[in-house]
PDB file of C-alpha atoms in Angstrom:
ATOM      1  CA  UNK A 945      85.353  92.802  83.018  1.00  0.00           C
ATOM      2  CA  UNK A 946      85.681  96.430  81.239  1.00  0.00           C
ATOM      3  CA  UNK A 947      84.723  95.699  78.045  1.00  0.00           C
ATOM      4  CA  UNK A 948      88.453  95.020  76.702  1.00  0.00           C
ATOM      5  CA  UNK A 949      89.496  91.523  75.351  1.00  0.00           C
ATOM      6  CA  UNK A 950      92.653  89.661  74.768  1.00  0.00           C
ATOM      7  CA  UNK A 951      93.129  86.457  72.588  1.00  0.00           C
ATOM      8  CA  UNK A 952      94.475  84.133  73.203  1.00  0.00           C
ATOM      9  CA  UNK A 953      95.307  83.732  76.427  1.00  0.00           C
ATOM     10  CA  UNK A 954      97.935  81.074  76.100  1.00  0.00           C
ATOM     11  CA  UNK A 955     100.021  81.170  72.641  1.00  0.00           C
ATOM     12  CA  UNK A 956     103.239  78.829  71.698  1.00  0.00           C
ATOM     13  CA  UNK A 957     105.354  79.432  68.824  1.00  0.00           C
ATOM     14  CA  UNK A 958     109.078  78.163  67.358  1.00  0.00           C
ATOM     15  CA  UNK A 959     111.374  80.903  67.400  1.00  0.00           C
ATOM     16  CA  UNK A 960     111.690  82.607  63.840  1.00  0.00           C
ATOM     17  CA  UNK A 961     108.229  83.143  63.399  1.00  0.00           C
ATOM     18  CA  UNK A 962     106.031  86.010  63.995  1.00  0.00           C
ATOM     19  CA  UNK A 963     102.823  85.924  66.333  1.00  0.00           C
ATOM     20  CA  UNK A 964      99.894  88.303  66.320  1.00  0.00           C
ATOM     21  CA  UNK A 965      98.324  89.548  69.540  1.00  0.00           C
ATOM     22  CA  UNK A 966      94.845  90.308  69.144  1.00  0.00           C
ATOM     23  CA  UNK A 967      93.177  93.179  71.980  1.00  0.00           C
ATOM     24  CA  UNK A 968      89.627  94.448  71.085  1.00  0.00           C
ATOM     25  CA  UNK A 969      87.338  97.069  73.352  1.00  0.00           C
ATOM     26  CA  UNK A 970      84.048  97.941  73.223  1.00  0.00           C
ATOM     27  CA  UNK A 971      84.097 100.867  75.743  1.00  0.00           C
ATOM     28  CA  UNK A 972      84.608 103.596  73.001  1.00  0.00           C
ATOM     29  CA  UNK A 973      88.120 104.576  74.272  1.00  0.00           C
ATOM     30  CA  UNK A 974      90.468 106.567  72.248  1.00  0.00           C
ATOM     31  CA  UNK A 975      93.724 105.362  73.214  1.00  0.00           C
ATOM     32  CA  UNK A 976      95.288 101.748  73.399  1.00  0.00           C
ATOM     33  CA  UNK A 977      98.533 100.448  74.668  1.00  0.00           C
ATOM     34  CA  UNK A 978     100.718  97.535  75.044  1.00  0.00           C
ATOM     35  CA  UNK A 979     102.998  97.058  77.962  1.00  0.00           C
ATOM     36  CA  UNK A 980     104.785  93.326  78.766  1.00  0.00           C
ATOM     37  CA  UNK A 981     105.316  92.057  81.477  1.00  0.00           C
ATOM     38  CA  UNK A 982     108.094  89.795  83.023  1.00  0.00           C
ATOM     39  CA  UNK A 983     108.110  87.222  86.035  1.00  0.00           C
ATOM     40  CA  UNK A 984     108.614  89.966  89.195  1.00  0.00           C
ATOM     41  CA  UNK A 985     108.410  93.111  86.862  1.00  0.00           C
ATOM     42  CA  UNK A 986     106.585  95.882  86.399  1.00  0.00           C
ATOM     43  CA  UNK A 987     104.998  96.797  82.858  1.00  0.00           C
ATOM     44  CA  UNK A 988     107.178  98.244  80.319  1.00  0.00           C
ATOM     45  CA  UNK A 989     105.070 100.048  77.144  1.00  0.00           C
ATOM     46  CA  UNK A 990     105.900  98.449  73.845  1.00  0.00           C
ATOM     47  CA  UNK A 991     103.207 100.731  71.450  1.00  0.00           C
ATOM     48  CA  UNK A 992     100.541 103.269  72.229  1.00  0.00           C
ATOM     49  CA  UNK A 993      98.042 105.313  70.587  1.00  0.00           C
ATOM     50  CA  UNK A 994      96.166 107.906  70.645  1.00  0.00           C
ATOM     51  CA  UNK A 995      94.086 107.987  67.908  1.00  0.00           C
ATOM     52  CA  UNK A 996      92.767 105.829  64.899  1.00  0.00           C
ATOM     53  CA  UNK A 997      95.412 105.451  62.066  1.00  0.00           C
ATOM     54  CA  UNK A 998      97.952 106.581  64.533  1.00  0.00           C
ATOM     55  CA  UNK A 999     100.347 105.124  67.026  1.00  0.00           C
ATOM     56  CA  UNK A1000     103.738 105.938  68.703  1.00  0.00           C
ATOM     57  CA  UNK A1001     106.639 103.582  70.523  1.00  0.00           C
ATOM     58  CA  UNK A1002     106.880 103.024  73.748  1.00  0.00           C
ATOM     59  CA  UNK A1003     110.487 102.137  75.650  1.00  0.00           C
ATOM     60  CA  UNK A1004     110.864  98.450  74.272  1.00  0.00           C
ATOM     61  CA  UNK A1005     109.218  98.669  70.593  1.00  0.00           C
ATOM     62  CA  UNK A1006     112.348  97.421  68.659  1.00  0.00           C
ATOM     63  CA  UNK A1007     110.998  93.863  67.342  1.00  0.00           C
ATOM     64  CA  UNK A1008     107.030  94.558  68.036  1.00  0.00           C
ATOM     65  CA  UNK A1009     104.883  96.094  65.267  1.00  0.00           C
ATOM     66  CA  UNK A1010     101.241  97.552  65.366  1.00  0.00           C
ATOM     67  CA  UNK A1011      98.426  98.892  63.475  1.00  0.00           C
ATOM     68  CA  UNK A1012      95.394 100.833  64.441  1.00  0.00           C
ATOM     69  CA  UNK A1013      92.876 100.522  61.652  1.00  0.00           C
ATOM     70  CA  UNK A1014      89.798 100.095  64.139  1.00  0.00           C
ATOM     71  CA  UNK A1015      88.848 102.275  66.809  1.00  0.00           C
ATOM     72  CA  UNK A1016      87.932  98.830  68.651  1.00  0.00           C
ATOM     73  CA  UNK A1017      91.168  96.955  67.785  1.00  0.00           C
ATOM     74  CA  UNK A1018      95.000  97.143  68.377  1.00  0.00           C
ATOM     75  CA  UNK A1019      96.844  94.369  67.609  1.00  0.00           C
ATOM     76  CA  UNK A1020     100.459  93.720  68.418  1.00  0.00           C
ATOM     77  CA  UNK A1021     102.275  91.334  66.337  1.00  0.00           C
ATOM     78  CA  UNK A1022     105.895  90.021  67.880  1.00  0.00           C
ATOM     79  CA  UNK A1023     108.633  89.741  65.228  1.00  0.00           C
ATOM     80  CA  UNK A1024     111.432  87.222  64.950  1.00  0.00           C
ATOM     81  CA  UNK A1025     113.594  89.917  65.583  1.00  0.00           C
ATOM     82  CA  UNK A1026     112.470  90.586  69.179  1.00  0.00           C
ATOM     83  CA  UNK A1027     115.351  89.101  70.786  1.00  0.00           C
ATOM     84  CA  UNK A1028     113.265  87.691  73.834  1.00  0.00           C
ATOM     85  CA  UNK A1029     109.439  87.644  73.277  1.00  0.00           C
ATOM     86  CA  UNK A1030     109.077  85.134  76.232  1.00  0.00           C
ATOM     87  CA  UNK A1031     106.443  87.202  78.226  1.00  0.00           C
ATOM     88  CA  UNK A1032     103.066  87.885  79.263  1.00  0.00           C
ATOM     89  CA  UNK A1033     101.431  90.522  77.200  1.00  0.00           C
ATOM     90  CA  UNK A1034      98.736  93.312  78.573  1.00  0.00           C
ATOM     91  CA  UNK A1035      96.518  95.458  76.251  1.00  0.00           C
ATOM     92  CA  UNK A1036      94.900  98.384  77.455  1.00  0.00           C
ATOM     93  CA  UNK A1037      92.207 101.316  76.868  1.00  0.00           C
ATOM     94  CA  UNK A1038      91.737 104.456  78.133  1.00  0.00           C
ATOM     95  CA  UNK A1039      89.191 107.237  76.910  1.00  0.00           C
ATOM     96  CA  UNK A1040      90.390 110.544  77.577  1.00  0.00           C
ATOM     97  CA  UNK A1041      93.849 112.416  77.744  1.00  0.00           C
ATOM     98  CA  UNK A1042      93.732 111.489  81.857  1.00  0.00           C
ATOM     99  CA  UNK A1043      91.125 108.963  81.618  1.00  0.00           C
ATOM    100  CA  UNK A1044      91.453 104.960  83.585  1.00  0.00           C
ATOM    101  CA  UNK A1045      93.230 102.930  81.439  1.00  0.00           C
ATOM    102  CA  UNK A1046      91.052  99.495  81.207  1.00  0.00           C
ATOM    103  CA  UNK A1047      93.280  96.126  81.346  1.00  0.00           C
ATOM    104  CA  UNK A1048      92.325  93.209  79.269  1.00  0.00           C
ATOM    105  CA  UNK A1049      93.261  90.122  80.753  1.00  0.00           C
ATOM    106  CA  UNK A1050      96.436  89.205  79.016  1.00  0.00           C
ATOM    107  CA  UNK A1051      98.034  86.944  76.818  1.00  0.00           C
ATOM    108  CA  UNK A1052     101.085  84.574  78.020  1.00  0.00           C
ATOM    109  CA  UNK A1053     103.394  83.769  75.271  1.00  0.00           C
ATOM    110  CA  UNK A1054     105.903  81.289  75.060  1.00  0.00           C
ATOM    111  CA  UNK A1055     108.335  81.354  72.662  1.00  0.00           C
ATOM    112  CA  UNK A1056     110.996  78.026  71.757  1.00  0.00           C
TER     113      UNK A1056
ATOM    114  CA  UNK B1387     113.396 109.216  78.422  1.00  0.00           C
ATOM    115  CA  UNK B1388     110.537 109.470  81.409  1.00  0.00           C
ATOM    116  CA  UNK B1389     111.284 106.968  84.546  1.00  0.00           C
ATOM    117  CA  UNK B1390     109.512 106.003  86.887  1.00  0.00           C
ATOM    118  CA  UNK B1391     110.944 104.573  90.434  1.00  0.00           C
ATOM    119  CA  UNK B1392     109.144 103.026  93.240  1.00  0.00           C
ATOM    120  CA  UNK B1393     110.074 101.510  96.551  1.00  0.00           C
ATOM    121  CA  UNK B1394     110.159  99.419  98.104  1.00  0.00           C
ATOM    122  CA  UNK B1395     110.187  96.223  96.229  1.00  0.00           C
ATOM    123  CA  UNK B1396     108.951  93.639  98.977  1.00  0.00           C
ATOM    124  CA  UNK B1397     106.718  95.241 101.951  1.00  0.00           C
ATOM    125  CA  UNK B1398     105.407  92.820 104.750  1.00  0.00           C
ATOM    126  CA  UNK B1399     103.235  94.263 107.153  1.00  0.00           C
ATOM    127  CA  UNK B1400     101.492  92.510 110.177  1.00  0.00           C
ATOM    128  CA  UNK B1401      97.244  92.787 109.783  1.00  0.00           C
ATOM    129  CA  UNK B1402      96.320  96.084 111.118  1.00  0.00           C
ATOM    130  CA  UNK B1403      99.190  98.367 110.162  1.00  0.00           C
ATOM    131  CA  UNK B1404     100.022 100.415 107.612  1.00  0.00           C
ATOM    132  CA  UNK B1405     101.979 100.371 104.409  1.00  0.00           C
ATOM    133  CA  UNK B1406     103.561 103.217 102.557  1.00  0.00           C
ATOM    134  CA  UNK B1407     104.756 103.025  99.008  1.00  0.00           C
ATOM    135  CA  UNK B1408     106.459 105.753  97.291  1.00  0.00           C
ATOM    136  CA  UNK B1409     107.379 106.979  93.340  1.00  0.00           C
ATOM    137  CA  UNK B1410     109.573 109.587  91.755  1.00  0.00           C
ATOM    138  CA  UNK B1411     108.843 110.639  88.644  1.00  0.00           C
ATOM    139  CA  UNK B1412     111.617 112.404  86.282  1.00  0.00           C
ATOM    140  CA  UNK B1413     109.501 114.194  83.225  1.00  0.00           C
ATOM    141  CA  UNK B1414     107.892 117.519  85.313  1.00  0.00           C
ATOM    142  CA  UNK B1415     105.219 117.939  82.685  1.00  0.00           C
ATOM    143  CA  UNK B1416     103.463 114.315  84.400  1.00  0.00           C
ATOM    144  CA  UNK B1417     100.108 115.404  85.445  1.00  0.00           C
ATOM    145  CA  UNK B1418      98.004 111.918  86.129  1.00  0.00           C
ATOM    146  CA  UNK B1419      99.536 109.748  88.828  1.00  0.00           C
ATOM    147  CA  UNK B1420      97.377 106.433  89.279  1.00  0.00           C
ATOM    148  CA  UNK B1421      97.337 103.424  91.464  1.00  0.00           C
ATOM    149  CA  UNK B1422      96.915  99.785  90.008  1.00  0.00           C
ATOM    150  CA  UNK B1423      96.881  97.149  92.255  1.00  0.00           C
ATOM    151  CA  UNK B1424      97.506  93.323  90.738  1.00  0.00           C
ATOM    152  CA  UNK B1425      96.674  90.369  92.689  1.00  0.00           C
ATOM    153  CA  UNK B1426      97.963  87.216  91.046  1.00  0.00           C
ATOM    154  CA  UNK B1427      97.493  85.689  87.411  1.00  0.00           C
ATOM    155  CA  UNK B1428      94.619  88.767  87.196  1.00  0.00           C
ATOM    156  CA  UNK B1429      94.786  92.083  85.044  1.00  0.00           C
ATOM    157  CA  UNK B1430      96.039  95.561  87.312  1.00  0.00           C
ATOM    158  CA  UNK B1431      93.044  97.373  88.350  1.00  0.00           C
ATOM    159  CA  UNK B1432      93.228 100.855  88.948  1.00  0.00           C
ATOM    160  CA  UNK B1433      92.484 101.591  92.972  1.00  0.00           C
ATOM    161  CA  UNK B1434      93.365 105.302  93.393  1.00  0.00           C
ATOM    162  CA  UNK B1435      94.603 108.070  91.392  1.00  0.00           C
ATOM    163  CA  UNK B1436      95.704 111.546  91.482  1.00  0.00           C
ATOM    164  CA  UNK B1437      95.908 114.421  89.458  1.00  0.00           C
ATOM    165  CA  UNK B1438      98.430 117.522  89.400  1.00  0.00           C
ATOM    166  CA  UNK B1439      96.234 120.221  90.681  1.00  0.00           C
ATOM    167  CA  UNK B1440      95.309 118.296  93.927  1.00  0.00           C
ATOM    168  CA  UNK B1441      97.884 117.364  96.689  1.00  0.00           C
ATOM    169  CA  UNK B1442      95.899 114.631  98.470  1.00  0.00           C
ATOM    170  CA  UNK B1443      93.189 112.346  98.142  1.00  0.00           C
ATOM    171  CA  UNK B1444      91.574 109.676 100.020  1.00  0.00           C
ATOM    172  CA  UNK B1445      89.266 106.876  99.409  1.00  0.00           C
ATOM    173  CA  UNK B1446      88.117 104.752 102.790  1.00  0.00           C
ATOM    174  CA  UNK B1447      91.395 103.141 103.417  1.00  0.00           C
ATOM    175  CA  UNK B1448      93.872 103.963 100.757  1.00  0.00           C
ATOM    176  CA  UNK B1449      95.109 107.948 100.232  1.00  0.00           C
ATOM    177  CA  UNK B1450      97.330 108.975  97.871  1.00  0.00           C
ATOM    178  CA  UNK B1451      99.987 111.979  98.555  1.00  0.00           C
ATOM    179  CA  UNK B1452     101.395 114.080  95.415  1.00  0.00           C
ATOM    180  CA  UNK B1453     104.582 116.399  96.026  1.00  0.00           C
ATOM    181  CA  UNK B1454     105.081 118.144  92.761  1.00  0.00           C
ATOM    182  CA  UNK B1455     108.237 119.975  93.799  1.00  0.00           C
ATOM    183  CA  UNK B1456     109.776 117.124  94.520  1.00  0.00           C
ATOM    184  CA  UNK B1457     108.558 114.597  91.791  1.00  0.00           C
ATOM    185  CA  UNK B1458     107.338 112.287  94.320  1.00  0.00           C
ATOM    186  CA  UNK B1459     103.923 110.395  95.101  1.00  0.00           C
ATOM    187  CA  UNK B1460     103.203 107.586  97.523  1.00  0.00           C
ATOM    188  CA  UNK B1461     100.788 105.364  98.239  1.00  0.00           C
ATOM    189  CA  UNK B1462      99.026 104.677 101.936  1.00  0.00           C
ATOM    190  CA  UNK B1463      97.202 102.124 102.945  1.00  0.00           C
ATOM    191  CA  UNK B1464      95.949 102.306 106.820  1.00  0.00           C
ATOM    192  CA  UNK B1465      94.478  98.811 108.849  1.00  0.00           C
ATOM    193  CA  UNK B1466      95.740  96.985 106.423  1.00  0.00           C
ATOM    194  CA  UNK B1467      93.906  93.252 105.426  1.00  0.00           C
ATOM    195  CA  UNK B1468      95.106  89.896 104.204  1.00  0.00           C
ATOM    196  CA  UNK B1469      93.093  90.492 101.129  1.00  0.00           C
ATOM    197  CA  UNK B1470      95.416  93.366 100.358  1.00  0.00           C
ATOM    198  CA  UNK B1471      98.296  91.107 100.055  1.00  0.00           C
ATOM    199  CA  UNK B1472      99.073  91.938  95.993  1.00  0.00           C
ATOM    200  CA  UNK B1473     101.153  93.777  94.025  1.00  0.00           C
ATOM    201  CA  UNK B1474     100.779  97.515  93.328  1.00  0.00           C
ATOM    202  CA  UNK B1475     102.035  99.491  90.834  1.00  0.00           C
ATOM    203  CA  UNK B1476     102.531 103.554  90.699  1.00  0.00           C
ATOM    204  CA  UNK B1477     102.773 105.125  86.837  1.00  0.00           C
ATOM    205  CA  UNK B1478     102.613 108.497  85.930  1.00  0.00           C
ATOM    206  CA  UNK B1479     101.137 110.025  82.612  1.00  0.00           C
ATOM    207  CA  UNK B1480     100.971 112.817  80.631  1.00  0.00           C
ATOM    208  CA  UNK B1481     103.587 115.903  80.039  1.00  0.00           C
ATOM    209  CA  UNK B1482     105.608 116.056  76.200  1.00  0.00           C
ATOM    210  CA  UNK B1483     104.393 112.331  75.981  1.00  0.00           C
ATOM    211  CA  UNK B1484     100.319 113.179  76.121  1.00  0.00           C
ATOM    212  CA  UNK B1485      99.130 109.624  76.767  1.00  0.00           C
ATOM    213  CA  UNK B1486     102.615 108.063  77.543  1.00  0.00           C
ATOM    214  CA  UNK B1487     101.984 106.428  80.945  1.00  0.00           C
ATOM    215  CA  UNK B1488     105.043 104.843  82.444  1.00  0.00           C
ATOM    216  CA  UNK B1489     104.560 102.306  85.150  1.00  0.00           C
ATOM    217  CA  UNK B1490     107.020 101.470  88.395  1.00  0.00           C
ATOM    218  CA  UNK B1491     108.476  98.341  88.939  1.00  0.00           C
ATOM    219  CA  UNK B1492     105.740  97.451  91.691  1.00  0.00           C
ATOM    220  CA  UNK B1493     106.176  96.234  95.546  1.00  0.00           C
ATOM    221  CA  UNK B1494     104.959  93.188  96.588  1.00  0.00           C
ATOM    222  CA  UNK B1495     102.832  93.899  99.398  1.00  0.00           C
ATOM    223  CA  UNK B1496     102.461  90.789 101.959  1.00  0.00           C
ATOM    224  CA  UNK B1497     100.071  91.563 104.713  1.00  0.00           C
ATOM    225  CA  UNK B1498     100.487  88.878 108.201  1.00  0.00           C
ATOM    226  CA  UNK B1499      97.545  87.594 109.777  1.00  0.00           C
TER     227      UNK B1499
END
């Protein structure tokens, strides 16, 4: 399934608290990204990067953080101050400036 | 910022015909222009993609068109199957952004037995 891997792939939390997304490859890709993804939407990019140690906002980053400390990891933690995390999550990998990106296979969170 | 629009949002098509989707794309620098198709509770998976230099390209059933003048891309899909009943999305990368890749709403493609 390409090598890129998403847990968990349910998650419940209470609102106020924060929630950690894990996505881990094993393809050797460069850059990583995090889009969400509402009921009937498309995929709207939260955080991507390029490069280890390095990372840049997407259109809806207000309320998400990241880190890139691996080459093989990228996880996304959801604040309390996103105002609706309610969503399902998609992680992705791609290994060159116009390379595939690789999906992993999502996380749905529910937030109440 | 970078936007990406695609049409339509719903497409039903009877078994056999085709479907046409189409994108605009706003920043001019885009250079990457791929395909994902997602079929229900699964990841997108990339099924065609195009690059700047090239103004068609064609795999078995599914072609892709790229009008760089314009800002516009679409998506074919000729004798179309029930098993191509999904949802496909258009994005478009590259430009000031580098790896920036901004996705279109999707269509939801029903195909009619």
């Amino acid at each position: 399934d390409g090598g890129i891997t998403q847990s968990p792939k349910y998650l419940f939390r209470k609102e106020g608290q924060n929630v950690t997304l894990s996505c881990e490859q094993n393809l050797n890709h460069d850059a990583m990204y995090w889009y969400r993804q509402d009921p009937g939407q498309g995929l709207r990019l939260i955080y991507y990067s390029q490069i280890v140690n390095d990372f840049q906002k997407g259109d809806i980053a207000e309320g998400y953080s990241v880190s890139r400390e691996k080459k093989e990891s990228f996880p996304l933690t959801v604040t309390s101050a996103q105002k609706n995390p309610t969503a399902f999550y998609l992680c992705a990998s791609s290994d060159s400036y116009l390379g595939e990106q690789y999906f992993g296979p999502g996380t749905r969170l529910t937030v109440t | 910022g970078e936007n990406v629009e695609q049409h339509p949002s719903t497409l039903s098509v009877q078994e056999g015909d085709s479907a046409v989707i189409k994108c605009t794309y706003s920043d001019s620098a885009s250079n990457y222009f791929p395909w994902y198709k997602q079929e229900l509770g699964k990841r997108p998976q990339l099924i065609i993609d195009i690059r700047s230099n090239v103004g068609e390209k064609k795999d078995q059933r599914i072609a892709v068109t790229l009008n760089k003048t314009a800002k516009h891309f679409s998506l074919h899909i000729t004798e179309t199957q029930p098993e191509d009943s999904a949802v496909y999305f258009c994005a478009a990368r590259g430009g000031v952004g580098g790896f920036k890749t901004i996705f279109g709403a999707g269509t939801r493609l029903f195909v009619k037995a």
